[in-house]
Amino acid sequence: MKATITYYYTLILLLTASLYSCGVSKFIPNGEVLYTGSKINIEADKDIGNTKKVSQELHTLLEPEPNSKILGTRPGLYFHYKAQKKRPGFLNRWLNKKLGEEPVYLSDVNPQRIEQLMLNRLDNRGYFYSKATSELDSAQKHASVKYQVELKKPYTLEQFKLAKDSLPIYNDISKALAKTEIKLGKRFDLELMKYERERIDQELKQKGYYNFNPDFLIFEVDTNRYDNKKFDLFLRLKKNVPKKSLIPYIIDSISVFPNYSMNTDTLAPPSTSTINGISFFQKEEFFKPKKLEPYILFGPGHKYNSRTASLTSNRLSSLGTYKFVNIRFNEKDTSTTDSVGSLSADIYLSPLTKRSVRAELQGVTKSNGFAGPGLAVTYNNRNLFRGGETFGITGNFAYETQLSGGKNTGLSSIAGGLKIDLIIPSLLPFSPRSFKYAVPKTKISLGTDFLKRSKLYTLSSFNTSFGYTWNANRFVYHEINPINVNYVNLSNTTEEFTAILENNPFLSQSFEQQFIAGLNYTFTYNELVDPNNTNPIFVSTNLDIAGNTLNLLSGSKTTIFGLEYAQYAKADIDFRYYIKWAKEQALVARLYGGWGIPYGNSSTLPFVKQFFSGGPYSVRAFNIRSLGPGTFNSVEDGTSSFFDQSGNLKLEANLEYRFPIWSYFKGAIFADAGNVWLTNEIDISEDESVESREFNEELLAKGKFGSDWAKELGIGLGLGLRVDIQSFVLRFDFASPLQVPYQPEGERIRIPFFDGGSNNLIFNFAIGYPF
């Protein structure tokens, strides 16, 4: 321990020395002065109040950005200067390529231009007659700029009127102004007026004004009536606006091409059918018109509506049948009328390949020592009954063997499964028209799996579900399965496995009730779909309830159809917050919590519904599913350690800094913390063996959730390397424990990467980011 501390002191001293050696003053050319940044001081009139927002906005105008600074040094600038030497060497050239920065000198700064930008911005925000000056603050080879701003009282709105005439469009503009953000008493704000023009334009385009443009609107300001910095605001149409821009348009015909190809010479085959005035053109019936028509939200005789057109495009795209959706509106001759225009609409739908087969050859390696090959084959038909139905069959097979030494060598498992999915693009039995943003989908699934673990048991399962999925809007996703049935059959148990169950009653109870029937619901809010959001959040929560309906049907018996069924309620929430900035850098924080409560005829959650902690998608400093419950840990070197440690309560937190390295290579520094616990009692029978009773008592004593839960967290630190090729990510994470919960209290804290012997470094390989 003493040697380790000495090592750390030496490392700190070397780091400090290297930082001091990174001085750049000696490299600055003669005649140049390094620009170190700018400051803004604001002096405001007494009745203005808080000027924080004004200061923040003015700071965005400061340019250029000075060279970055870390702990008093400028390493980027230092590496740039070192690379300019006659013989810089490979290391200096590489560091300059990755971290170097071009120097920013005072000669690159134009304070007078910044002053004008500030005054212009203040005028746009209503702070007329303000002043901005600047002065240099220089030392040898370095200089900064100080800006002094005198902020005058802003002009505020006294009266807002629409200067209208007899044109019918003014009535619709007046209705749109009912939702205006321009309120009496607010200060003059040019950006708000620009936004208001855009908003009114969108409102008008939803009322038929196909050719309207926000530039046709103009705001006029009058300050002559007031002496106390107030103004009147008037909104009107500009002169000489084209007549066709002032009238609404009616859609008089709609043509749909359900099997359109951009490579097809003949665009319009004979019409196959007309439904509700909408004509469908296809040589052979690719998509049934009566099933496609409900997805189109506008029809002949409807006014043009930009939002309805956009929603129709979203709905058609969400079918999963089409690669491209293109809606074109064509203006017809409007010279015969002064009050209304006419449009025709053409909807071009380019299908995806109807049938596809995909095969994946997988190589799996786990941190518990298991490794082996796997194969998955998937067949998809994207338009099975010519109504947008997606039919999929997936078969998989995998073999794993224990490669580690000791008693576990030679253990193996064979797994396989077959799953059939049918996705119908509607919410049975409701009409697709009942949902505007995107069409909900009905999903019916049927599957079977088997797992054979050598020297232990064979586990076969059957599952089926019926449910719905839909996007409420761009960010919100729902999934509900009112019918979800899972039956697991344990067979071919060996004497060795039977002995394990006898000595581990908790594990035995979790295998007893393998008939699970209930409902589950998932809610997801995801701002990551917006690439312009620099601080998106992600929230996903799940609710799983089982056994209540079966309890009613069975008359409160513990079995139905001769099968013992499980009763429980389980919920979890996953919250993530992202802070993104330049060069693909991001800081990601994640919190996860889950709790399952067995009740009725269940004393534990079924094994497949329990929580686990540890591994590449959890606390990476610990082997997969090796944490908990609480401070409990399996110390066996035999087959009992083959089983995962689990609980019915889980808490986890992660913090990860992600950054680019070079090309497709990305890096990460992370910290993880988490564990699982027990919150319910364990049945201890008087008929159990002494070993079984002792095991139960130890598990309950060490695994029960209590006030000292923070001391029982598994905590680890680590470094990661990721290969990110167009969203396909290979992840290599190296982590080491900081707190080991199953060690005696007082001995749980370690120095990561140094303490702990052979267990001080855990390697995780995975596909995709952990969160």
PDB file of C-alpha atoms in Angstrom, residues 286-288 290-292 295 318-322 353-355 379-392 421-426 428 440-444:
ATOM      1  CA  PHE A 286     -49.443  -4.665 -54.615  1.00  0.00           C
ATOM      2  CA  PHE A 287     -51.338  -2.993 -51.739  1.00  0.00           C
ATOM      3  CA  LYS A 288     -55.096  -3.318 -51.266  1.00  0.00           C
ATOM      4  CA  LYS A 290     -59.271  -0.237 -49.184  1.00  0.00           C
ATOM      5  CA  LYS A 291     -56.531  -0.905 -46.610  1.00  0.00           C
ATOM      6  CA  LEU A 292     -54.305   1.930 -47.842  1.00  0.00           C
ATOM      7  CA  TYR A 295     -53.871   6.163 -43.929  1.00  0.00           C
ATOM      8  CA  SER A 318     -44.563   4.019 -40.551  1.00  0.00           C
ATOM      9  CA  LEU A 319     -46.250   1.131 -42.377  1.00  0.00           C
ATOM     10  CA  GLY A 320     -42.835  -0.497 -42.777  1.00  0.00           C
ATOM     11  CA  THR A 321     -43.630  -1.394 -46.410  1.00  0.00           C
ATOM     12  CA  TYR A 322     -42.267   1.671 -48.184  1.00  0.00           C
ATOM     13  CA  THR A 353     -37.923  -5.310 -51.044  1.00  0.00           C
ATOM     14  CA  LYS A 354     -40.901  -7.463 -50.099  1.00  0.00           C
ATOM     15  CA  ARG A 355     -39.026 -10.583 -48.990  1.00  0.00           C
ATOM     16  CA  TYR A 379     -36.954 -14.239 -42.867  1.00  0.00           C
ATOM     17  CA  ASN A 380     -39.212 -11.190 -43.417  1.00  0.00           C
ATOM     18  CA  ASN A 381     -42.208 -10.596 -45.656  1.00  0.00           C
ATOM     19  CA  ARG A 382     -43.108  -6.895 -45.491  1.00  0.00           C
ATOM     20  CA  ASN A 383     -46.510  -7.049 -47.191  1.00  0.00           C
ATOM     21  CA  LEU A 384     -47.877 -10.515 -46.483  1.00  0.00           C
ATOM     22  CA  PHE A 385     -51.601  -9.972 -47.122  1.00  0.00           C
ATOM     23  CA  ARG A 386     -51.149  -6.807 -49.270  1.00  0.00           C
ATOM     24  CA  GLY A 387     -52.187  -4.637 -46.346  1.00  0.00           C
ATOM     25  CA  GLY A 388     -48.775  -3.680 -44.937  1.00  0.00           C
ATOM     26  CA  GLU A 389     -48.552  -6.714 -42.646  1.00  0.00           C
ATOM     27  CA  THR A 390     -45.007  -7.756 -41.688  1.00  0.00           C
ATOM     28  CA  PHE A 391     -44.433 -11.449 -41.122  1.00  0.00           C
ATOM     29  CA  GLY A 392     -41.128 -12.575 -39.629  1.00  0.00           C
ATOM     30  CA  ASP A 421     -44.028 -12.366 -35.414  1.00  0.00           C
ATOM     31  CA  LEU A 422     -46.990 -10.897 -37.269  1.00  0.00           C
ATOM     32  CA  ILE A 423     -47.225  -7.096 -37.210  1.00  0.00           C
ATOM     33  CA  ILE A 424     -50.460  -5.570 -38.508  1.00  0.00           C
ATOM     34  CA  PRO A 425     -50.433  -1.792 -39.179  1.00  0.00           C
ATOM     35  CA  SER A 426     -53.575  -0.926 -37.264  1.00  0.00           C
ATOM     36  CA  LEU A 428     -57.319  -3.895 -33.910  1.00  0.00           C
ATOM     37  CA  PRO A 440     -50.404   2.021 -34.143  1.00  0.00           C
ATOM     38  CA  LYS A 441     -49.457  -1.558 -34.878  1.00  0.00           C
ATOM     39  CA  THR A 442     -50.865  -4.789 -33.551  1.00  0.00           C
ATOM     40  CA  LYS A 443     -48.176  -7.361 -32.827  1.00  0.00           C
ATOM     41  CA  ILE A 444     -48.803 -11.079 -32.381  1.00  0.00           C
TER      42      ILE A 444
END
